């Protein structure tokens, strides 16, 4: 989904919710001026809230972590057709047709708007101007309904009595003095852009009605008889409407609503307090927009991390670096599933832009395996950390420049000064990478590598003992803890377990079904797995196979928070890809 389409979709979703909100709370009250302000605020909020960025704050709120994770899991997955399989891009053709239809509607409505605007200006230029009751009026040359547009008032005096003219000028003078035509123009322009959304047209109708309520209210407050004024409106209901829908017409239709509102008892002043409900509605839209943005970026980054195929399926899990004594055990790595705000933020350097996600991500010389080999041969587990039994994950970010050089390496989530320094040392010593590309051009890309330092079992036995000093019995379930749960034997053992246990369903192979199944489960304080469920499925057979294998796993090493073994919710995305 392109950023432009995501913005357009969020704007239209806001119009739907705001219209429902308006009808529920404000539709029948008589606070016309406050209602006018609120309706205009609806348009402003709908257009601006998708542009407001509070992603950093969202990521810092622990309750949002699981919401983002769940939302990311239900986002639609992009399907890629292999190059050697010719296939008609029906999806692309459909989108192209819809795009042409949309822009055709926009163009037609824009032309209609310009024709209406020019007709009013032409009529003002051709009509005779005269003063009636100290009001400048453009006299129509034939009977028609009176109307106004900005400072222009149009009237056919011969069709009305002196009293009726006085009422009309008071009504239209309200439109002029309060600049109601600005509201009308705003509604018209938004309807042109969002013409496919019926709720935008409904909001436009409510704006127009409310402007008439305001003008009618001014007439009655000026001392005119309510019954006589209402009969006057009914008498004009058979006349032609004004020249265009851009004007404020005295005898605008829906007279039943106008007369009903004039006879309605005035709303109690304390009822204005209900307009404060608008504030949490705006807050909810803002949070939703930023959760959507964070989840989409997260989903793109995680999707790009799962690429290597093991058997019929492809599974990649976070990096584990071992002390030199453990070199014979291969390490697995990807760019990380728990993402910090620095990883996702688009930053600006003083002289040029730095990207976080591009079409072609930077690559270490020789690819992922070469990077793993480099890390395994270069890392030196600090002696002080080994003596003190310190281990954990160090997240480092750096910028891969246009020329492939590595700069601005920094620790964005550290564990221990010694481990942090070692992670920075090997990153700064890396050779030049193949730079990232955006639209065919080399660009600067900020890259993040989470590096987990784990002591071998013999070092743990002699140095650190059991890390958890107790078991949390409160029943809380965490999503991120100081020390994440671990499969027995580490990530490599988990990879090996999955490659041995997973059996690609025959029915899925026969039907060419593939994709990523995201499963979540809770690793209890005792290491046992529970609450295994699919949060993003592909096909019932693939979903069932992923759940079966996860349920058959042995107990994990539990997560640790504040030296207490705790329950942690964990997510494993498993990609089934046919060879």
Coordinates of C-alpha atoms in Angstrom, one line a residue:
X1 CA 0.0 0.0 0.0
X2 CA 1.5 3.3 -1.0
X3 CA 1.7 6.2 1.5
X4 CA -0.7 8.2 -0.6
X5 CA -3.4 5.5 -0.7
X6 CA -2.9 4.9 3.1
X7 CA -3.5 8.6 3.7
X8 CA -6.6 8.7 1.5
X9 CA -8.0 5.6 3.2
X10 CA -7.5 7.1 6.7
X11 CA -9.1 10.4 5.7
X12 CA -12.2 8.6 4.4
X13 CA -12.4 6.3 7.5
X14 CA -12.3 9.4 9.6
X15 CA -15.2 11.0 7.7
X16 CA -17.3 7.8 8.3
X17 CA -16.6 7.8 12.0
X18 CA -17.1 11.6 12.4
X19 CA -20.4 11.6 10.6
X20 CA -21.7 8.8 12.8
X21 CA -20.4 10.7 15.8
X22 CA -22.2 13.9 14.7
X23 CA -25.5 12.1 14.1
X24 CA -25.3 10.4 17.5
X25 CA -24.5 13.5 19.6
X26 CA -25.1 16.8 17.8
X27 CA -27.8 16.3 15.2
X28 CA -30.8 17.6 17.1
X29 CA -29.5 20.4 19.4
X30 CA -29.7 24.1 18.7
X31 CA -26.1 25.2 19.3
X32 CA -25.8 26.3 15.7
X33 CA -22.6 28.4 16.1
X34 CA -20.8 25.7 18.1
X35 CA -22.1 23.1 15.6
X36 CA -20.6 25.1 12.7
X37 CA -17.2 25.2 14.4
X38 CA -17.4 21.4 15.1
X39 CA -18.3 20.5 11.5
X40 CA -15.4 22.6 10.2
X41 CA -13.2 20.9 12.7
X42 CA -14.3 17.5 11.4
X43 CA -12.8 18.4 8.0
X44 CA -9.6 19.7 9.5
X45 CA -9.1 16.6 11.7
X46 CA -9.9 14.1 8.9
X47 CA -7.3 15.8 6.7
X48 CA -4.6 16.4 9.2
X49 CA -4.6 13.5 11.7
X50 CA -2.9 11.0 9.3
X51 CA 0.0 13.5 9.0
X52 CA 0.7 13.8 12.7
X53 CA 3.6 11.6 13.9
X54 CA 3.5 10.3 17.5
X55 CA 5.2 7.0 16.6
X56 CA 8.0 7.5 19.1
X57 CA 5.5 7.9 21.9
X58 CA 3.4 4.9 20.7
X59 CA 6.5 2.6 20.8
X60 CA 7.3 3.7 24.4
X61 CA 3.8 2.6 25.7
X62 CA 4.0 -1.1 26.8
X63 CA 0.3 -1.7 26.2
X64 CA 0.7 -0.7 22.6
X65 CA 3.4 -3.4 21.9
X66 CA 1.0 -6.3 21.6
X67 CA -1.6 -4.1 19.7
X68 CA 1.0 -3.3 17.1
X69 CA 2.1 -6.9 16.9
X70 CA -1.4 -8.2 16.4
X71 CA -2.2 -5.4 13.9
X72 CA 0.9 -6.2 12.0
X73 CA 0.0 -9.9 11.9
X74 CA -3.4 -9.2 10.2
X75 CA -2.1 -6.9 7.6
X76 CA -2.5 -8.4 4.1
X77 CA 0.7 -10.1 2.8
X78 CA 2.1 -9.2 -0.6
X79 CA 2.1 -12.1 -3.0
X80 CA 5.1 -12.4 -5.3
X81 CA 4.8 -14.4 -8.5
X82 CA 8.0 -16.2 -9.6
X83 CA 9.7 -14.7 -12.7
X84 CA 9.5 -18.0 -14.6
X85 CA 5.7 -18.3 -14.2
X86 CA 3.8 -16.1 -16.6
X87 CA 0.7 -14.8 -15.1
X88 CA -1.7 -12.0 -16.1
X89 CA -1.6 -9.2 -13.5
X90 CA -5.3 -9.0 -13.0
X91 CA -4.9 -7.2 -9.7
X92 CA -2.8 -4.5 -11.3
X93 CA -5.3 -4.1 -14.2
X94 CA -8.1 -3.8 -11.7
X95 CA -6.3 -1.2 -9.7
X96 CA -5.4 0.7 -12.8
X97 CA -9.1 0.7 -13.9
X98 CA -10.3 1.9 -10.5
X99 CA -7.6 4.7 -10.5
X100 CA -8.8 5.9 -13.9
X101 CA -12.4 5.9 -12.7
X102 CA -11.5 7.8 -9.6
X103 CA -9.5 10.5 -11.3
X104 CA -12.3 10.8 -14.0
X105 CA -14.8 11.5 -11.3
X106 CA -12.5 14.1 -9.7
X107 CA -12.0 15.8 -13.1
X108 CA -15.7 15.9 -13.8
X109 CA -16.6 17.3 -10.4
X110 CA -13.8 19.9 -10.6
X111 CA -15.1 21.1 -14.0
X112 CA -18.6 21.3 -12.6
X113 CA -17.3 23.4 -9.7
X114 CA -15.5 25.8 -12.0
X115 CA -18.6 26.1 -14.3
X116 CA -20.7 27.0 -11.2
X117 CA -18.2 29.5 -9.9
X118 CA -17.8 31.2 -13.3
X119 CA -21.6 31.3 -13.7
X120 CA -22.0 33.2 -10.4
X121 CA -19.3 35.7 -11.3
X122 CA -20.7 36.2 -14.8
X123 CA -24.2 36.8 -13.3
X124 CA -22.8 39.3 -10.9
X125 CA -21.0 41.1 -13.7
X126 CA -24.1 41.3 -15.9
X127 CA -26.8 42.1 -13.3
X128 CA -27.8 45.5 -12.3
X129 CA -26.8 46.7 -8.8
X130 CA -29.0 48.7 -6.6
X131 CA -29.4 49.7 -2.9
X132 CA -32.4 48.1 -1.1
X133 CA -32.7 49.1 2.6
X134 CA -29.1 50.2 2.7
X135 CA -28.0 46.8 1.3
X136 CA -26.2 46.4 -2.0
X137 CA -28.2 43.9 -4.1
X138 CA -27.6 42.4 -7.6
X139 CA -31.0 42.5 -9.3
X140 CA -32.1 39.4 -11.2
X141 CA -33.8 40.1 -14.5
X142 CA -36.3 37.3 -14.1
X143 CA -38.1 35.6 -11.2
X144 CA -35.8 33.2 -9.2
X145 CA -35.1 32.3 -5.7
X146 CA -32.9 34.8 -3.8
X147 CA -29.4 33.6 -2.9
X148 CA -26.0 34.9 -1.8
X149 CA -22.3 34.1 -2.5
X150 CA -19.6 35.7 -0.3
X151 CA -20.4 39.5 -0.4
X152 CA -22.9 39.2 -3.3
X153 CA -26.7 39.1 -2.7
X154 CA -29.0 38.2 -5.7
X155 CA -32.7 39.1 -5.6
X156 CA -35.7 39.7 -7.9
X157 CA -37.5 42.5 -6.1
X158 CA -40.6 42.2 -8.2
X159 CA -41.4 38.8 -6.8
X160 CA -41.6 39.8 -3.2
X161 CA -43.4 42.3 -0.9
X162 CA -41.5 44.9 1.1
X163 CA -41.8 42.8 4.3
X164 CA -40.6 39.7 2.5
X165 CA -37.7 41.6 1.0
X166 CA -36.7 42.7 4.5
X167 CA -36.8 39.1 5.8
X168 CA -34.7 37.9 2.8
X169 CA -32.1 40.6 3.3
X170 CA -31.8 39.8 7.0
X171 CA -31.4 36.1 6.1
X172 CA -28.9 36.5 3.3
X173 CA -27.1 39.3 5.2
X174 CA -26.3 36.7 7.9
X175 CA -24.7 34.4 5.3
X176 CA -22.7 37.4 4.0
X177 CA -21.6 38.8 7.4
X178 CA -20.6 35.4 8.8
X179 CA -18.8 34.3 5.6
X180 CA -20.8 31.1 5.2
X181 CA -19.6 30.7 1.6
X182 CA -16.2 29.7 3.0
X183 CA -17.8 26.6 4.6
X184 CA -19.6 25.9 1.3
X185 CA -16.4 26.1 -0.8
X186 CA -14.5 23.8 1.7
X187 CA -17.2 21.2 1.5
X188 CA -17.3 21.3 -2.3
X189 CA -13.5 20.9 -2.6
X190 CA -13.4 18.0 -0.2
X191 CA -16.4 16.3 -1.9
X192 CA -14.4 16.6 -5.2
X193 CA -11.4 14.8 -3.7
X194 CA -13.4 12.2 -1.7
X195 CA -16.4 11.8 -4.1
X196 CA -16.4 8.0 -3.7
X197 CA -17.3 8.4 0.0
X198 CA -21.0 8.9 0.6
X199 CA -20.4 10.1 4.1
X200 CA -18.5 13.1 2.8
X201 CA -21.6 14.2 0.9
X202 CA -23.7 13.6 4.0
X203 CA -21.4 15.9 6.0
X204 CA -21.7 18.5 3.3
X205 CA -25.4 18.4 3.6
X206 CA -25.3 18.8 7.3
X207 CA -23.0 21.9 6.9
X208 CA -25.4 23.5 4.4
X209 CA -28.4 22.8 6.7
X210 CA -26.7 24.2 9.7
X211 CA -25.8 27.4 7.8
X212 CA -29.5 27.8 7.0
X213 CA -30.4 27.2 10.7
X214 CA -28.0 30.0 11.6
X215 CA -29.5 32.4 9.2
X216 CA -33.1 31.5 10.2
X217 CA -32.2 31.9 13.8
X218 CA -30.9 35.5 13.1
X219 CA -34.2 36.4 11.3
X220 CA -36.3 35.3 14.3
X221 CA -34.0 37.0 16.8
X222 CA -34.4 40.2 14.8
X223 CA -38.0 40.3 15.8
X224 CA -39.8 38.9 12.7
X225 CA -42.9 36.8 13.3
X226 CA -42.0 33.1 13.3
X227 CA -45.3 32.0 11.7
X228 CA -45.2 34.6 9.0
X229 CA -41.6 33.8 8.1
X230 CA -42.4 30.1 7.9
X231 CA -45.3 30.8 5.5
X232 CA -43.0 33.0 3.5
X233 CA -40.6 30.0 3.1
X234 CA -43.4 27.7 2.1
X235 CA -44.6 30.2 -0.5
X236 CA -41.1 30.3 -2.1
X237 CA -40.7 26.5 -2.1
X238 CA -42.1 26.3 -5.6
X239 CA -39.7 28.8 -7.1
X240 CA -36.6 27.8 -9.0
X241 CA -33.5 27.1 -7.0
X242 CA -30.5 29.4 -7.2
X243 CA -28.1 29.3 -10.1
X244 CA -25.6 26.9 -8.5
X245 CA -25.1 24.7 -5.5
X246 CA -22.2 27.0 -4.4
X247 CA -24.6 29.8 -3.3
X248 CA -26.6 30.1 0.0
X249 CA -30.2 30.0 -1.1
X250 CA -33.0 31.6 0.9
X251 CA -35.5 29.0 -0.1
X252 CA -33.2 26.0 0.2
X253 CA -35.0 22.7 0.2
X254 CA -35.6 20.5 3.3
X255 CA -37.9 23.2 4.6
X256 CA -39.4 20.6 6.9
X257 CA -36.2 20.4 8.9
X258 CA -35.8 24.2 8.9
X259 CA -39.3 24.8 10.2
X260 CA -38.9 22.0 12.7
X261 CA -35.7 23.5 14.0
X262 CA -37.3 27.0 14.3
X263 CA -40.1 25.6 16.4
X264 CA -37.8 23.4 18.5
X265 CA -37.2 24.3 22.2
X266 CA -33.7 25.8 22.7
X267 CA -31.2 23.3 24.0
X268 CA -30.0 23.8 27.6
X269 CA -26.6 25.5 27.9
X270 CA -25.1 22.7 29.9
X271 CA -25.5 20.5 26.8
X272 CA -22.5 22.2 25.2
X273 CA -20.4 20.0 27.5
X274 CA -21.1 17.0 25.2
X275 CA -18.9 18.7 22.5
X276 CA -15.9 17.8 24.7
X277 CA -16.4 14.2 23.6
X278 CA -14.9 15.3 20.3
X279 CA -11.4 15.4 22.0
X280 CA -11.1 11.6 22.8
X281 CA -12.4 10.9 19.3
X282 CA -9.6 12.8 17.8
X283 CA -7.1 11.1 20.2
X284 CA -8.4 7.7 19.2
X285 CA -8.0 8.5 15.5
X286 CA -4.5 9.8 16.1
X287 CA -3.4 6.6 18.0
X288 CA -5.0 4.4 15.3
X289 CA -3.2 6.2 12.5
X290 CA 0.2 5.9 14.2
X291 CA -0.3 2.3 15.3
X292 CA -1.1 1.5 11.6
X293 CA 2.0 3.3 10.5
X294 CA 4.3 1.6 13.0
X295 CA 2.8 -1.9 12.3
X296 CA 3.2 -1.5 8.5
X297 CA 6.9 -0.5 8.8
X298 CA 7.4 -3.3 11.3
X299 CA 5.8 -5.8 9.0
X300 CA 7.9 -4.7 6.1
X301 CA 11.1 -5.0 8.1
X302 CA 10.2 -8.4 9.5
X303 CA 9.1 -9.7 6.1
X304 CA 12.4 -8.7 4.6
X305 CA 14.2 -10.6 7.4
X306 CA 12.8 -14.0 6.6
X307 CA 14.3 -15.1 3.3
X308 CA 16.6 -18.2 3.5
X309 CA 14.9 -21.6 2.8
X310 CA 15.7 -24.5 5.0
X311 CA 13.5 -27.2 3.6
X312 CA 10.2 -26.5 1.8
X313 CA 9.8 -23.8 4.5
X314 CA 12.0 -20.9 5.3
X315 CA 12.6 -19.8 8.9
X316 CA 15.1 -17.2 10.2
X317 CA 15.5 -16.2 13.8
X318 CA 17.6 -13.6 15.7
X319 CA 21.4 -13.7 15.8
X320 CA 23.3 -15.5 18.6
X321 CA 27.0 -14.9 19.1
X322 CA 29.0 -17.3 21.2
X323 CA 32.4 -17.1 22.9
X324 CA 35.4 -18.4 21.0
X325 CA 35.1 -21.8 22.6
X326 CA 31.7 -22.3 20.9
X327 CA 32.8 -21.3 17.4
X328 CA 32.0 -24.7 15.9
X329 CA 28.3 -24.0 16.4
X330 CA 27.0 -21.9 13.5
X331 CA 25.1 -18.7 14.2
X332 CA 21.9 -17.5 12.7
X333 CA 21.0 -13.9 12.3
X334 CA 18.4 -11.4 11.0
X335 CA 17.9 -7.7 11.5
X336 CA 15.7 -8.1 14.5
X337 CA 12.0 -8.6 15.4
X338 CA 11.9 -6.4 18.5
X339 CA 12.3 -3.0 16.9
X340 CA 13.3 0.3 18.6
X341 CA 12.2 3.7 17.6
X342 CA 15.6 4.5 16.1
X343 CA 15.3 1.5 13.7
X344 CA 12.0 2.8 12.3
X345 CA 12.5 6.6 12.4
X346 CA 13.3 8.4 9.1
X347 CA 16.1 10.8 10.0
X348 CA 17.6 13.7 8.3
X349 CA 21.3 14.5 8.3
X350 CA 22.4 18.0 7.8
X351 CA 23.5 17.5 4.2
X352 CA 21.4 14.5 2.9
X353 CA 18.5 12.1 3.7
X354 CA 19.0 8.8 5.5
X355 CA 16.5 6.0 4.8
X356 CA 15.4 3.2 7.1
X357 CA 13.5 1.1 4.5
X358 CA 14.4 1.1 0.8
X359 CA 13.5 -1.0 -2.2
X360 CA 16.9 -2.8 -2.2
X361 CA 18.4 -3.1 1.3
X362 CA 22.2 -2.9 1.8
X363 CA 24.1 -6.2 1.7
X364 CA 27.3 -7.4 3.3
X365 CA 29.9 -8.5 0.7
X366 CA 29.1 -12.1 -0.1
X367 CA 25.7 -12.0 1.5
X368 CA 24.2 -13.1 4.8
X369 CA 26.4 -16.2 5.2
X370 CA 29.6 -14.2 4.7
X371 CA 28.4 -11.7 7.4
X372 CA 27.8 -14.6 9.8
X373 CA 31.2 -16.0 9.1
X374 CA 32.8 -12.6 9.7
X375 CA 31.0 -12.1 13.0
X376 CA 31.8 -15.6 14.2
X377 CA 35.5 -15.2 13.4
X378 CA 35.9 -11.6 14.6
X379 CA 33.9 -11.5 17.9
X380 CA 35.9 -11.9 21.1
X381 CA 33.8 -12.4 24.2
X382 CA 35.1 -9.9 26.8
X383 CA 36.9 -11.6 29.7
X384 CA 35.2 -9.4 32.2
X385 CA 31.7 -10.3 30.9
X386 CA 32.6 -14.0 30.9
X387 CA 33.9 -13.8 34.5
X388 CA 30.7 -12.0 35.7
X389 CA 28.4 -14.2 33.7
X390 CA 27.1 -11.3 31.7
X391 CA 25.1 -12.0 28.6
X392 CA 22.2 -10.5 26.6
X393 CA 21.4 -8.7 23.4
X394 CA 23.1 -5.5 22.2
X395 CA 21.2 -3.7 19.5
X396 CA 23.5 -1.6 17.3
X397 CA 22.6 0.8 14.5
X398 CA 24.8 2.1 11.8
X399 CA 24.5 3.9 8.4
X400 CA 25.5 2.2 5.2
X401 CA 26.5 5.2 3.1
X402 CA 26.1 5.5 -0.7
X403 CA 29.6 4.4 -1.2
X404 CA 29.2 1.3 1.0
X405 CA 31.2 2.6 4.0
X406 CA 29.9 2.1 7.6
X407 CA 29.4 5.3 9.7
X408 CA 27.6 6.5 12.8
X409 CA 27.7 3.1 14.6
X410 CA 26.0 3.3 18.0
X411 CA 24.4 1.2 20.6
X412 CA 20.7 1.8 20.8
X413 CA 20.0 -0.9 23.4
X414 CA 22.9 -2.1 25.5
X415 CA 23.6 -4.8 28.0
X416 CA 27.0 -4.2 29.6
X417 CA 29.8 -1.7 28.7
X418 CA 32.1 -4.5 27.7
X419 CA 29.6 -6.3 25.5
X420 CA 28.5 -2.9 24.0
X421 CA 32.1 -2.0 23.2
X422 CA 32.8 -5.4 21.5
X423 CA 29.7 -5.2 19.4
X424 CA 30.7 -1.7 18.2
X425 CA 34.2 -2.8 17.5
X426 CA 33.3 -5.6 15.1
X427 CA 30.7 -3.4 13.4
X428 CA 33.1 -0.5 12.8
X429 CA 35.7 -3.0 11.5
X430 CA 33.4 -4.4 8.8
X431 CA 34.4 -3.9 5.2
X432 CA 32.3 -1.8 2.8
X433 CA 28.8 -3.1 2.0
X434 CA 26.8 -3.0 -1.2
X435 CA 24.8 0.2 -0.7
X436 CA 21.0 0.2 -0.5
X437 CA 19.0 1.5 -3.5
X438 CA 15.8 3.5 -3.8
X439 CA 14.3 4.0 -7.3
X440 CA 17.5 2.7 -8.9
X441 CA 19.9 5.1 -7.0
X442 CA 22.3 4.4 -4.2
X443 CA 21.1 6.0 -1.0
X444 CA 22.2 6.2 2.7
X445 CA 20.4 3.6 4.8
X446 CA 20.2 3.2 8.6
X447 CA 20.6 -0.5 9.4
X448 CA 20.2 -2.2 12.8
X449 CA 21.7 -5.5 13.9
X450 CA 20.6 -7.0 17.3
X451 CA 23.5 -9.1 18.6
X452 CA 22.9 -11.5 21.5
X453 CA 25.8 -12.7 23.6
X454 CA 25.2 -16.0 25.2
X455 CA 27.6 -18.0 27.4
X456 CA 28.2 -21.6 26.7
X457 CA 26.8 -24.0 29.3
X458 CA 30.1 -24.8 30.9
X459 CA 30.8 -21.1 31.4
X460 CA 27.4 -20.6 32.9
X461 CA 27.9 -23.4 35.3
X462 CA 31.2 -22.1 36.6
X463 CA 30.3 -18.4 36.6
X464 CA 26.7 -17.3 36.8
X465 CA 24.6 -20.2 38.1
X466 CA 20.9 -19.8 37.8
X467 CA 20.0 -16.3 36.6
X468 CA 16.4 -16.3 37.9
X469 CA 16.1 -16.0 41.6
X470 CA 12.4 -16.7 41.8
X471 CA 9.2 -17.3 39.8
X472 CA 6.6 -14.7 39.2
X473 CA 3.2 -16.0 40.3
X474 CA 1.2 -12.9 39.6
X475 CA -0.1 -14.3 36.3
X476 CA 1.2 -11.3 34.3
X477 CA 2.2 -12.0 30.7
X478 CA 5.0 -9.9 29.3
X479 CA 5.8 -9.2 25.6
X480 CA 9.3 -7.7 26.1
X481 CA 11.6 -8.6 29.1
X482 CA 15.2 -8.1 30.1
X483 CA 16.1 -11.6 29.0
X484 CA 13.8 -13.2 26.4
X485 CA 12.9 -16.9 26.5
X486 CA 15.2 -19.3 24.7
X487 CA 14.6 -22.7 23.1
X488 CA 16.8 -25.5 24.7
X489 CA 20.2 -25.3 23.0
X490 CA 19.6 -21.9 21.5
X491 CA 18.3 -20.6 18.2
X492 CA 20.3 -23.1 16.1
X493 CA 18.7 -26.0 18.0
X494 CA 15.3 -24.4 17.3
X495 CA 16.0 -24.2 13.6
X496 CA 17.1 -27.8 13.5
X497 CA 14.1 -28.9 15.5
X498 CA 11.7 -27.1 13.1
X499 CA 13.5 -28.4 10.0
X500 CA 13.2 -32.0 11.3
X501 CA 9.6 -31.8 12.6
X502 CA 7.7 -29.7 10.1
X503 CA 6.1 -31.7 7.3
X504 CA 4.9 -29.6 4.3
X505 CA 1.2 -30.7 3.9
X506 CA 0.7 -32.7 0.7
X507 CA -2.6 -30.8 -0.1
X508 CA -0.8 -27.5 0.1
X509 CA 2.0 -28.7 -2.1
X510 CA -0.4 -30.0 -4.7
X511 CA -2.3 -26.7 -4.8
X512 CA 0.9 -24.6 -4.8
X513 CA -0.1 -22.9 -1.5
X514 CA 2.7 -21.0 0.3
X515 CA 3.1 -18.0 2.6
X516 CA 3.9 -17.0 6.1
X517 CA 2.0 -18.3 9.2
X518 CA 2.5 -16.2 12.3
X519 CA 1.9 -18.1 15.5
X520 CA 1.9 -16.7 19.0
X521 CA 2.2 -18.6 22.2
X522 CA 2.9 -18.0 25.9
X523 CA 6.1 -19.4 27.5
X524 CA 5.3 -19.8 31.1
X525 CA 7.5 -19.1 34.1
X526 CA 8.2 -22.8 34.2
X527 CA 9.1 -22.9 30.4
X528 CA 6.0 -24.7 29.3
X529 CA 4.2 -23.5 26.2
X530 CA 0.5 -22.6 26.2
X531 CA -2.1 -20.6 24.3
X532 CA -0.7 -21.5 20.9
X533 CA -2.7 -19.8 18.2
X534 CA -2.4 -18.5 14.7
X535 CA -2.6 -14.7 14.5
X536 CA -2.0 -14.6 10.8
X537 CA -2.8 -17.6 8.7
X538 CA -2.4 -18.7 5.1
X539 CA -4.2 -21.9 4.6
X540 CA -5.9 -24.3 7.1
X541 CA -3.4 -27.1 6.3
X542 CA -0.3 -24.8 6.8
X543 CA -1.8 -23.2 9.8
X544 CA -2.5 -26.6 11.5
X545 CA 1.0 -27.8 10.7
X546 CA 2.6 -24.8 12.3
X547 CA 0.5 -25.1 15.4
X548 CA 1.2 -28.8 15.7
X549 CA 4.9 -28.4 15.6
X550 CA 4.9 -25.5 18.1
X551 CA 2.7 -27.5 20.5
X552 CA 5.1 -30.4 20.4
X553 CA 8.1 -28.3 21.4
X554 CA 9.8 -29.1 24.7
X555 CA 10.0 -26.6 27.5
X556 CA 11.8 -23.4 26.8
X557 CA 14.2 -21.5 29.1
X558 CA 11.8 -18.9 30.6
X559 CA 12.1 -15.2 30.2
X560 CA 13.6 -13.2 33.1
X561 CA 12.5 -9.8 34.4
X562 CA 14.0 -8.3 37.6
X563 CA 15.7 -11.6 38.4
X564 CA 12.3 -13.4 38.3
X565 CA 11.2 -16.0 35.8
X566 CA 8.1 -14.6 34.1
X567 CA 5.5 -15.6 31.5
X568 CA 6.3 -14.1 28.1
X569 CA 4.2 -14.0 24.9
X570 CA 6.3 -14.9 21.9
X571 CA 5.7 -14.8 18.2
X572 CA 7.3 -17.0 15.6
X573 CA 6.6 -16.2 11.9
X574 CA 7.0 -19.4 9.8
X575 CA 7.2 -19.0 6.1
X576 CA 6.2 -21.9 3.9
X577 CA 7.8 -21.5 0.5
X578 CA 7.7 -24.1 -2.3
X579 CA 11.0 -24.8 -4.0

